[in-house]
XYZ file of C-alpha atoms in Angstrom:
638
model
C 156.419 78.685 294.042
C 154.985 78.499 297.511
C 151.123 78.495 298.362
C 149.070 81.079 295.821
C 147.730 84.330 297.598
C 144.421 83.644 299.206
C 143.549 86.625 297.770
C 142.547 84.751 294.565
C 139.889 83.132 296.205
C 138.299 86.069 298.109
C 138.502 87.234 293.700
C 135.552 84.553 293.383
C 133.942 84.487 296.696
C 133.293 87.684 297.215
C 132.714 88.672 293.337
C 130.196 85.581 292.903
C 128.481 86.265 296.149
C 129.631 84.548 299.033
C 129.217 86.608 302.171
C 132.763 86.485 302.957
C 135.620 89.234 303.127
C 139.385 89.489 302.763
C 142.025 86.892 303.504
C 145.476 86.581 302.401
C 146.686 82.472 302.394
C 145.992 80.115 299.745
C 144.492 76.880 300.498
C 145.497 72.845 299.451
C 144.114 70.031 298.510
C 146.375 67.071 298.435
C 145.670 63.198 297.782
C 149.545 62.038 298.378
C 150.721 58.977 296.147
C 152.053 56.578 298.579
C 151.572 55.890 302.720
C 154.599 56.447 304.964
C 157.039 53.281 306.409
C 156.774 52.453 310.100
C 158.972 54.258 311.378
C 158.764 52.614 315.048
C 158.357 53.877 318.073
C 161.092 57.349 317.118
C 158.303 57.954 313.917
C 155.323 57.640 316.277
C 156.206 60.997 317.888
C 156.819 62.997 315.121
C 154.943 62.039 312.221
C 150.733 62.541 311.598
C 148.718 59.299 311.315
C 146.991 59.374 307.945
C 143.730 59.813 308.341
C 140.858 56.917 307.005
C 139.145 57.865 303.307
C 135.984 59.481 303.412
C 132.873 58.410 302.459
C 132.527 58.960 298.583
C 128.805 56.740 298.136
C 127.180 60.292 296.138
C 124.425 60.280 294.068
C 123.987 63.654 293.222
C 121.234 66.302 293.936
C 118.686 64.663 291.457
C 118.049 61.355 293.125
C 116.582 63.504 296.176
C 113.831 65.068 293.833
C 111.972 62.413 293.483
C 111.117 62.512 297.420
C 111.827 65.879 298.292
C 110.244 68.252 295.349
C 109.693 71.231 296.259
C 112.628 71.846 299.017
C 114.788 70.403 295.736
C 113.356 73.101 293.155
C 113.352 75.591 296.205
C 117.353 74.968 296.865
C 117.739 74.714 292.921
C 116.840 78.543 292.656
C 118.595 79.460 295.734
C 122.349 81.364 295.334
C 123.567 78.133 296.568
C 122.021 76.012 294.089
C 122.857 77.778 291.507
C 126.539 78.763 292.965
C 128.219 77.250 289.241
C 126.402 76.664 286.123
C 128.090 76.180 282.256
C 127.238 79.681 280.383
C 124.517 78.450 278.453
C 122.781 77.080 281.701
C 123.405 80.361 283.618
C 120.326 82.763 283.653
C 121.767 85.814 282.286
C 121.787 89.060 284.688
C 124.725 90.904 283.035
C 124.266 93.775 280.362
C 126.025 92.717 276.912
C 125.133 96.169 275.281
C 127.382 98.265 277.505
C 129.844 95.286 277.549
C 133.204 97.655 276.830
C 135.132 98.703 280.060
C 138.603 100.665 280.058
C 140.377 100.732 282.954
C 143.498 102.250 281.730
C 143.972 104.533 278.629
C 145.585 101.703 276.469
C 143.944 98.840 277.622
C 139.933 97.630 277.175
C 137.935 94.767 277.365
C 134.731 93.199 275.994
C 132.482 90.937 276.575
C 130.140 89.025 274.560
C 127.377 86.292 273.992
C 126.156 84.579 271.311
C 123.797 81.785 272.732
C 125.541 79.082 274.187
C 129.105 80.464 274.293
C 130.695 84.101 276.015
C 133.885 85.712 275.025
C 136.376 88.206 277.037
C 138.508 90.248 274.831
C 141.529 91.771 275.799
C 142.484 94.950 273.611
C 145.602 96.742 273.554
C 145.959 100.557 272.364
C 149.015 102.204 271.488
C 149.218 106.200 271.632
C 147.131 107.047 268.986
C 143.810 104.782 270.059
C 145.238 102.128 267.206
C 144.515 98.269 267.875
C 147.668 96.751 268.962
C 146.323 93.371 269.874
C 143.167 91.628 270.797
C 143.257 88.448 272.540
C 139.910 86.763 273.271
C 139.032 83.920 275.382
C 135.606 81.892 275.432
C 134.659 81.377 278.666
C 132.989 77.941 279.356
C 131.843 78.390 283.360
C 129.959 80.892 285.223
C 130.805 81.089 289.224
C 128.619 82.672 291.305
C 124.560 82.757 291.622
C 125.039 86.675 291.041
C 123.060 87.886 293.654
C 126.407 89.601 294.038
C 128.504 88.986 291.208
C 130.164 86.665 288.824
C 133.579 85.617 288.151
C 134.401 83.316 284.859
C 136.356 80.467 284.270
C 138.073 79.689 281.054
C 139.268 75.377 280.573
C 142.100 74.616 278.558
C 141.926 70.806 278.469
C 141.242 70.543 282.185
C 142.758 73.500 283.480
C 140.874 76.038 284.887
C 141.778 79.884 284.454
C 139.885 83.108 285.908
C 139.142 85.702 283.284
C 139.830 89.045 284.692
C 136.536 90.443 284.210
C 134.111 90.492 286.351
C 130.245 91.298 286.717
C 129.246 93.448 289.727
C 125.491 93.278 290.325
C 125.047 95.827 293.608
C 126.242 98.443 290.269
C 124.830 96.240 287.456
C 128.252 96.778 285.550
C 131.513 95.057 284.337
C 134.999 96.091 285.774
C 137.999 94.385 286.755
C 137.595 91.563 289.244
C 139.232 92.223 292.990
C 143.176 92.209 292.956
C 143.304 93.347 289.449
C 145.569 96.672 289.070
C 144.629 98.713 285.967
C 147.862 98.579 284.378
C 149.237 95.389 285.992
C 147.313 91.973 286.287
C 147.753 88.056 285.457
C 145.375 88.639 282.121
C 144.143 84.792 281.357
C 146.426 83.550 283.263
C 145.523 83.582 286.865
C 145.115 79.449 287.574
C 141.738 77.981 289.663
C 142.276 75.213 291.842
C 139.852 73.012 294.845
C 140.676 75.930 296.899
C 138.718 78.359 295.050
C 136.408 76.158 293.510
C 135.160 73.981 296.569
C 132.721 76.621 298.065
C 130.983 76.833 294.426
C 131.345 73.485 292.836
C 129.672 70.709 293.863
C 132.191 67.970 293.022
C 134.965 68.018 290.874
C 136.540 65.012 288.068
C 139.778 65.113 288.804
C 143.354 63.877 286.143
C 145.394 62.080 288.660
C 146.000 63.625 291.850
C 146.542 67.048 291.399
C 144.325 69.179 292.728
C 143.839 71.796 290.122
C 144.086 69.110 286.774
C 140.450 67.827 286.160
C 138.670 65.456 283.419
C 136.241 65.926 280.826
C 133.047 66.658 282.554
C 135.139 68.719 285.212
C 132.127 68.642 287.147
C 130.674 65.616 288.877
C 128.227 67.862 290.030
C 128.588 71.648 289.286
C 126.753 73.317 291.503
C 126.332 72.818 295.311
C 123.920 70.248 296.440
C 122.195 68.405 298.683
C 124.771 66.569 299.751
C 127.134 69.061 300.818
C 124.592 69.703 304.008
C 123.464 66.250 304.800
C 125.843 63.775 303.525
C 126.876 61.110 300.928
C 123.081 59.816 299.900
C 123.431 56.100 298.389
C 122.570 54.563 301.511
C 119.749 56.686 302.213
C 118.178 55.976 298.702
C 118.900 52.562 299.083
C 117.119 52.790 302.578
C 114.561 54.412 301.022
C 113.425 52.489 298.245
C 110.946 49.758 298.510
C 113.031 46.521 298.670
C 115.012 48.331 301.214
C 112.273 49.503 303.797
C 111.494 45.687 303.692
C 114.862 45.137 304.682
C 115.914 47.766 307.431
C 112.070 48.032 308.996
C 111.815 51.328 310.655
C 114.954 51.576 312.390
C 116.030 55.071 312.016
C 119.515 54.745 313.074
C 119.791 52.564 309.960
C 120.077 55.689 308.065
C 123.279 57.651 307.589
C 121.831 60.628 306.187
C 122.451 64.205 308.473
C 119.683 66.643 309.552
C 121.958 69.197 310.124
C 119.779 70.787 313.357
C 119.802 67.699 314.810
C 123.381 67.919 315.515
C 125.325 69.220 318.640
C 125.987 73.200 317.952
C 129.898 72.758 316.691
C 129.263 70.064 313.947
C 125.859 71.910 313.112
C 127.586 75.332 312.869
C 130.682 73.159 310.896
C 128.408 72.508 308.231
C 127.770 75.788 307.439
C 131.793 76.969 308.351
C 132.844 74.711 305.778
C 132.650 77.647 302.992
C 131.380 80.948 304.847
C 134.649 80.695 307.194
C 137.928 81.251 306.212
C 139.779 82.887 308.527
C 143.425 84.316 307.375
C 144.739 81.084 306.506
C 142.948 78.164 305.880
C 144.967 75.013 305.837
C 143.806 71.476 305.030
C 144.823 69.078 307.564
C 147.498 66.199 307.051
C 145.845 62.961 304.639
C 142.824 65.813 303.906
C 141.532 67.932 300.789
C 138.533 70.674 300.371
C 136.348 68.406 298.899
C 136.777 65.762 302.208
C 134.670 67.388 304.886
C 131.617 65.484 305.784
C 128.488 66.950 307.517
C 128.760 65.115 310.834
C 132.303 66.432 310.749
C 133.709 69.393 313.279
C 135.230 71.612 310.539
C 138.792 70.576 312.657
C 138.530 67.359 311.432
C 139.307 68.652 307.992
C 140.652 71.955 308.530
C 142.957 74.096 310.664
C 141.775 77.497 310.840
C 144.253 80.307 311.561
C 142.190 83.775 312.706
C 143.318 87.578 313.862
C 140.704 90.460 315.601
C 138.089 91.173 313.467
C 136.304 94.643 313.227
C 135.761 97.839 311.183
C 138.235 99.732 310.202
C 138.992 103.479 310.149
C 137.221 104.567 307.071
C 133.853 103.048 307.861
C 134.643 99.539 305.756
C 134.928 95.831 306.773
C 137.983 94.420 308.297
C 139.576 91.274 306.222
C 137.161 88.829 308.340
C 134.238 86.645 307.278
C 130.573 87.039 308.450
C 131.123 83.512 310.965
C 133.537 85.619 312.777
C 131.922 88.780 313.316
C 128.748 86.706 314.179
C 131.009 84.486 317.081
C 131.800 87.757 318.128
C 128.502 89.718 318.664
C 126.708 90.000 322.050
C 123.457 87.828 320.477
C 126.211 84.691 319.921
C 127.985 84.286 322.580
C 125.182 84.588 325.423
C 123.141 82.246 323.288
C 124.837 79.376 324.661
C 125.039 77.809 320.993
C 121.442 78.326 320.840
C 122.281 81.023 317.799
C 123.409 79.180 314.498
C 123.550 80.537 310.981
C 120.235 78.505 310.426
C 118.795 80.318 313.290
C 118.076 83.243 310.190
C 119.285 81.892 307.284
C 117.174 79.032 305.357
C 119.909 76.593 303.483
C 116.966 75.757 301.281
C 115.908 79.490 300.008
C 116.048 82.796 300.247
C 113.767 85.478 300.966
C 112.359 87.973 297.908
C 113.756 91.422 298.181
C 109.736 92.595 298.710
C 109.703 90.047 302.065
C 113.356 90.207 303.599
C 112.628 93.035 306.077
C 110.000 91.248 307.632
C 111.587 87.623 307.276
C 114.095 88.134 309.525
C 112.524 90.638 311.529
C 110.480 87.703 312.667
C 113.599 85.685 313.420
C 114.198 88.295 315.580
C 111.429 87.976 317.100
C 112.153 84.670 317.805
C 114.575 85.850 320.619
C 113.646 89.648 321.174
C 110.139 91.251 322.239
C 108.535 93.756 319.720
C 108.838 96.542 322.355
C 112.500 96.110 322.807
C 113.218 97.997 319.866
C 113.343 102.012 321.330
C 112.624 103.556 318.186
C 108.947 105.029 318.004
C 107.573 102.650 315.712
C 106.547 105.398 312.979
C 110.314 105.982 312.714
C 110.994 102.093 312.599
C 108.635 102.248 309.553
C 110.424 104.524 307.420
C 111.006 104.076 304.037
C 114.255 103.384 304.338
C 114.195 101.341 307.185
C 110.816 99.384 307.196
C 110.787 98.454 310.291
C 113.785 96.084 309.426
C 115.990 95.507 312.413
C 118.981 94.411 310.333
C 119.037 98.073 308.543
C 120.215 99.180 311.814
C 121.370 96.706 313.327
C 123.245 94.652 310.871
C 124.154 97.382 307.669
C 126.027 96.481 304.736
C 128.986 98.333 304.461
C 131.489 98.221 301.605
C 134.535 95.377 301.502
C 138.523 97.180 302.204
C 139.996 95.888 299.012
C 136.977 94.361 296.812
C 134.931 96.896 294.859
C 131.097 97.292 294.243
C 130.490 95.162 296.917
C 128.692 95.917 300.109
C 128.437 92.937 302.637
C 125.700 92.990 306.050
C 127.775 93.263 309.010
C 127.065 90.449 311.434
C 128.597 91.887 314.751
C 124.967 92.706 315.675
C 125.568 96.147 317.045
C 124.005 98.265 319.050
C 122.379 101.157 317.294
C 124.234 104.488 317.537
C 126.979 102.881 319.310
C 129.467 100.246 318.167
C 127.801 100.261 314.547
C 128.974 103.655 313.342
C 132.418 103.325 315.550
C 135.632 101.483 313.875
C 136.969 98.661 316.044
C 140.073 99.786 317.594
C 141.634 96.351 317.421
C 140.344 95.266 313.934
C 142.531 98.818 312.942
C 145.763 97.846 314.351
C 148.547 95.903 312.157
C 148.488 92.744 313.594
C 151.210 89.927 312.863
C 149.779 87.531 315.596
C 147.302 84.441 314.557
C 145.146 82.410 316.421
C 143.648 78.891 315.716
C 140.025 79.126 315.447
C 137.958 77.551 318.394
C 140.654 76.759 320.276
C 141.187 74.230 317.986
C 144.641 74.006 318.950
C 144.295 72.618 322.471
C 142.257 69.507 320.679
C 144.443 68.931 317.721
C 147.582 67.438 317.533
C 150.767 69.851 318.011
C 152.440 68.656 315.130
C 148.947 69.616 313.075
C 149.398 73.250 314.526
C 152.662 73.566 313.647
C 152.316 72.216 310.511
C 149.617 74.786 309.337
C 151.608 77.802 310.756
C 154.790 76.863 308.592
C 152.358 76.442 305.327
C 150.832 80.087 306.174
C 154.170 81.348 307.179
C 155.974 79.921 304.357
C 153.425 81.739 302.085
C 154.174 85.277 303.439
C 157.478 84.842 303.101
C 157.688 83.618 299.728
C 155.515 86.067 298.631
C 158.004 89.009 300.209
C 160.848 86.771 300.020
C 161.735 87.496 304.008
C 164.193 85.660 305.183
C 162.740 85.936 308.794
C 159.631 84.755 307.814
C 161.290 81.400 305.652
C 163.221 80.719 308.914
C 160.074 80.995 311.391
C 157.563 78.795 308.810
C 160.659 76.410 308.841
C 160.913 76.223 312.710
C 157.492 75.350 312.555
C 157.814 72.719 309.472
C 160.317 70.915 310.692
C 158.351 70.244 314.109
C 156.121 68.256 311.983
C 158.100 64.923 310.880
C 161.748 65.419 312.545
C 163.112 65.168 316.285
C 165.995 66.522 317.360
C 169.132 64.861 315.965
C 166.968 63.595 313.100
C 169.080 63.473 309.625
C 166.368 65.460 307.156
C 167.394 64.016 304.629
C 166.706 60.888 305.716
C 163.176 61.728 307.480
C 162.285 63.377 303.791
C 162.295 59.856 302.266
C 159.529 58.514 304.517
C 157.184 61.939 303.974
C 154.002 61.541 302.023
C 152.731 65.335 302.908
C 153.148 66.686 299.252
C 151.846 70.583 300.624
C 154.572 70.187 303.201
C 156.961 69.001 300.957
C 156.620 72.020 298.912
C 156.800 74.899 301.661
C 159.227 72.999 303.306
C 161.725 73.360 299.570
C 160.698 76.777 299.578
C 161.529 77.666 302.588
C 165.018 76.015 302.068
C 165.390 77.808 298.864
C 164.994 81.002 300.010
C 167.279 80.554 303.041
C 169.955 79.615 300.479
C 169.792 75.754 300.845
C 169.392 74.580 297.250
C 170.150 71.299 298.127
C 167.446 70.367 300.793
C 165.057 72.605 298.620
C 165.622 69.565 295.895
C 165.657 66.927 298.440
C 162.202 68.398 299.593
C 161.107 69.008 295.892
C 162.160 65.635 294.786
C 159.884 63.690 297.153
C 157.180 65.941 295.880
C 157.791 64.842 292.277
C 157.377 61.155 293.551
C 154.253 61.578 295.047
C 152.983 63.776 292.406
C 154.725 63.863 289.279
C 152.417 66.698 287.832
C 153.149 69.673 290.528
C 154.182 72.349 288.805
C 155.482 74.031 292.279
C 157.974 70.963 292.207
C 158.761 71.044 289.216
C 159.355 75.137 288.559
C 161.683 74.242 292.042
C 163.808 71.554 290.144
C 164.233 73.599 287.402
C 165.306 76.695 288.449
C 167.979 75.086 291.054
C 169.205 73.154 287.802
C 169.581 76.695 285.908
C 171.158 78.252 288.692
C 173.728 74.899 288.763
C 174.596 75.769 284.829
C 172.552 72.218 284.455
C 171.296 72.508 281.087
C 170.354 69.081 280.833
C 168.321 68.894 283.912
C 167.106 72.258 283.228
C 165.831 71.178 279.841
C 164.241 67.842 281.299
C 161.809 69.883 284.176
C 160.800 72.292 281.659
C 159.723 69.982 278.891
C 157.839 68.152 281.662
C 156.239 71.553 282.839
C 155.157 72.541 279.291
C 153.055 69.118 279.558
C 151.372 69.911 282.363
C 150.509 73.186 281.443
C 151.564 74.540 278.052
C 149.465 78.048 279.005
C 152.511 78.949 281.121
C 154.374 82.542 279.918
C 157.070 81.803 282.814
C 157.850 78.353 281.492
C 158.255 79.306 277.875
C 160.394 82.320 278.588
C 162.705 80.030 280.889
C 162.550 77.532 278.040
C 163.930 81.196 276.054
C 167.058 80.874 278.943
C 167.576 77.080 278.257
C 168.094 77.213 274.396
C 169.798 80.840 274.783
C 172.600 78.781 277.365
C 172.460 75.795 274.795
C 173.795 78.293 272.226
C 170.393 77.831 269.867
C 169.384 81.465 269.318
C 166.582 80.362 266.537
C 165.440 77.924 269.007
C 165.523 80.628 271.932
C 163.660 82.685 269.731
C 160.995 80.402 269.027
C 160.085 79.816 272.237
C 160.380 83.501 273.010
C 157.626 83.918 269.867
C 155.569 81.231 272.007
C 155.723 82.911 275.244
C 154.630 86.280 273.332
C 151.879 84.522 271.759
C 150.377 83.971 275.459
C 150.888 87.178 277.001
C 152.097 90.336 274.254
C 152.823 92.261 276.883
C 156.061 91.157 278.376
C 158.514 94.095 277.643
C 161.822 92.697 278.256
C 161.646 89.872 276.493
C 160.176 91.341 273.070
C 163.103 93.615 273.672
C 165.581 90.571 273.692
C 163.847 88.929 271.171
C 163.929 91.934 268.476
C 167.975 92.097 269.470
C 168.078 88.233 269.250
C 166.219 88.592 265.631
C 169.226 91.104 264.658
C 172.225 88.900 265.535
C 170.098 86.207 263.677
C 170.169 88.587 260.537
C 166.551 89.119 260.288
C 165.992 92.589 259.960
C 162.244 92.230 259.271
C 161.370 90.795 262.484
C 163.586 92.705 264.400
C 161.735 95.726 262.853
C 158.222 94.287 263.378
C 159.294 93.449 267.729
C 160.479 97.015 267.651
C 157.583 98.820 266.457
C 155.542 96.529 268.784
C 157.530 97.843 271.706
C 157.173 101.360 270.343
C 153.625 101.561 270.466
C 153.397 99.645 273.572
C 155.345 102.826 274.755
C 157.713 101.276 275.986
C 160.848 100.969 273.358
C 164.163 100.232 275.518
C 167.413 100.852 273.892
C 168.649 98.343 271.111
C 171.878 96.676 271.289
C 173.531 97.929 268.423
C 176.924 95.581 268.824
């Protein structure tokens, strides 16, 4: 109900090679409905100005090839140009001979391809090795250059889904993707929204203004592009053309378009912190979405970036922080004096062939360092293994905590035979503190700060339902758009902050408050009629309130916006169960098994249901179902 685990988008990121590493808060993007009232002078001190649209004047990667050829088919065959493609477009790196994996004893899966289109199967064993079901999904998008991995995206009419499987090139082998317990995992289900999807896609078609419901192309542009590094292009074509050079004469500050090194270090290092930083939480700021940053932009002007101590940890693996961070923290960064960007060794535009990386960025080494600082005889430097690469002592890869097959270079730039083979004492310690990133917090407004703590907050603590938390993220929350002696109620009618909105009903829900949660909720569904966070909210306060008609109302609306929902079909089982329509209850029970086979409990209800209904048969076919699932609970025999 509150914000999804970030951990779904480290699934992708890491999986579809993005240098990044763990983090644990989901992200928003939110394009509210409606602007708020002046408030007066009161509203002035409490509330967030809205901040002015951005920019939108694209053109798309393929207007700059006409000019700029060969850096265009350069970045086309670079991991970020191809960072999304459809599965016919994607060059194909994964093995579909041994396509069968088996993670547990009764489950497998397999993938296949046949030309345009690729299909995950999910098969279920019972006992004796016998096919119990197979479910199969074609999968439409492929994320990730695979220079790492791959993750896969199944669209039901605009709705994006992850398909558990993923492709792990470091190995050159299929397993489950990151987060994905053997025995115990979403299946199809597990929902893609901007959050995951804005660090791969290049820009999205969107249904309204959800941020996870898109049209038909979903893609504007699907992979990254030019203009994610140097800005909205129509002006600059425009500029460029003939008629226009007529027309704006040389005058170059006629031209909008961003050179990236030309700008101060913070907004040149923002373009690049945009997708290779996320922190533990990454919150979108008030009035702002994923998709809104702008090169030009500090990444605080779209983002609020909540960090902890980075380092290794006890057993020789990454802590759960990205490459920016360990970077910001090495010796070479911060006596650079912002000298030392990412594009100080990384080209945006391509990347160096496995046969030429040593000595690539050797040399941009060199750029800073004298060949005889190295203290390694040079014979030694040349070893195989080595070849005379600085990074392979320097900067190793060493595996992710928590994501498998997946090594990623360390970027604390250690010394050699010091720091690099010695855990960080601070990155091991369970920490529960956060800072803002950059000191960001002593340039943005309070309310902005406080704001983003409640949304990360309020995400722990719905995810362990802790009280403690919920009142902490609502300490925070409330700082946002209230004053002391303010009615909330009141101040709730005037909000236009729909991810506020939503932790702030959580939050109220699970400190008991049922009714503020639907106040909060409420508002939500005014701004956005389509959240399903709002809407699962309503619904389950009306069942809890014996309000079947209200109940029934939120739940036909939910099946609309997504009718892929297990959870909403087997609450629509509760609402025609408490209407007293057992062949209705069961017929949305037989929906809700049709999605996902697997849920026990209510196969279990349904084969007792199917008994009090008279219908032996199908009471007998749910039972032996359940048997060789292996797990056949007790029949109610009354």
């Amino acid at each position: 109900m509150a914000l999804r685990p970030r951990s779904v988008v480290v699934t992708l990121l890491v999986v579809s090679g993005v240098a990044v590493a763990v983090v644990a808060v989901a992200r928003y993007r939110s394009t509210p409905a409606s602007r708020p009232r002046d408030l007066g002078s009161r509203a002035k001190t409490s509330t967030l100005p809205r901040p002015a649209p951005r920019d939108d004047s694209y053109v798309g990667s393929q207007a700059c090839a006409d000019c700029h050829k060969q850096i265009f088919h350069q970045f086309s065959a670079s991991p970020m140009g191809q960072s999304m493609a459809t599965v016919d477009q994607a060059v194909q790196i994964e093995d579909y001979e041994s396509n069968v994996i088996e993670p547990s004893k009764k489950r497998r899966y397999k993938m296949t391809r046949d030309g345009k289109h690729a299909t995950h199967y999910e098969i279920m064993l019972d006992e004796d090795g016998e096919l119990l079901f197979e479910h199969g999904e074609v999968v439409r998008f492929v994320l990730g250059s695979g220079r790492r991995g791959r993750s896969y995206l199944i669209n039901r009419d605009g709705l994006l889904f992850q398909s558990p499987i993923g492709w792990y090139s470091q190995l050159g082998h299929w397993d489950l993707s990151p987060g994905y317990a053997p025995h115990n995992h979403p299946r199809f289900s597990r929902q893609i929204d901007d959050g995951c999807l804005y660090c791969h896609a290049g820009r999205m078609n969107y249904q309204g203004t959800a941020d996870n419901h898109y049209a038909e192309p979903v893609f504007a542009e699907i992979a990254i592009g030019c203009e994610r590094c140097h800005g909205p292009g129509e002006r600059h074509v425009q500029l460029k053309s003939a008629a226009a050079l007529k027309l704006a004469g040389s005058d170059p500050f006629s031209d909008p378009i961003i050179n990236p090194k030309k700008l101060d270090p913070s907004k040149r290092d923002s373009v690049c912190f945009q997708c290779h930083l996320l922190g533990q939480s990454l919150i979108t700021r008030y009035g702002r979405g994923f998709f809104d940053f702008r090169p030009g932009d500090d990444l605080e002007d779209v983002f609020v970036v909540l960090s902890q101590e980075i380092g290794a940890e006890s057993d020789g693996t990454l802590a759960p922080a990205t490459q920016i961070e360990q970077m910001r923290a090495s010796r070479c960064y911060q006596a650079a004096d912002g000298a030392l960007g990412c594009t100080s060794c990384h080209n945006a535009h391509s990347t160096p062939i496995v046969e030429q990386r040593a000595e690539y960025y050797r040399l941009r080494c060199l750029a800073c360092h004298e060949t005889n600082d190295c203290k390694l005889d040079l014979n030694e430097r040349e070893l195989a293994s080595a070849n005379n690469s600085c990074i392979h002592c320097h900067m190793p890869a060493l595996p992710v905590r928590g994501i498998p097959h997946t090594a990623l270079t360390d970027h604390r730039i250690l010394r050699h035979g010091r720091e690099s083979d010695q855990p960080s004492e601070r990155g091991s310690e369970k920490r529960t503190d956060v800072t803002v990133f950059d000191h960001a917090d002593e340039r943005l407004p309070r309310a902005e700060i406080d704001r983003a703590k409640g949304i990360a907050l309020m995400t722990k603590a719905w995810r362990r339902r802790g009280d403690d938390l919920a009142a902490r993220a609502l300490s925070h929350l409330l700082k946002v758009w209230t004053a002391p002696g303010d009615d909330v109620t009141e101040r709730l009618a005037e909000v236009d902050d729909v991810p506020f909105l939503e932790e702030l009903g959580a939050g109220y829900m699970l400190l008991g408050n049922s009714d503020l949660a639907v106040e909060c909720w409420s508002r939500v569904l005014k701004l956005d009629p389509r959240s399903e966070t709002a809407l699962k909210g309503v619904a389950k306060v009306a069942e809890e309130r014996q309000d079947l008609q209200a109940f029934g109302e939120h739940l036909e609306k939910l099946v609309e916006v997504n009718p892929w929902s297990d959870e909403v079909f087997s609450l629509r089982v509760k609402h025609r169960f408490y209407s007293k329509d057992l062949p209705g209850a069961a017929r949305e029970a037989e929906r809700a098994l049709e999605i996902n086979p697997t849920l026990v409990e209510l196969r279990s209800w349904l084969a007792n249901t199917y008994r009090e209904l008279g219908d032996e048969e199908r009471a007998k076919q749910q039972l032996e179902f359940l048997k060789k699932l292996g797990n056949a609970p007790p029949v109610n025999d009354d």
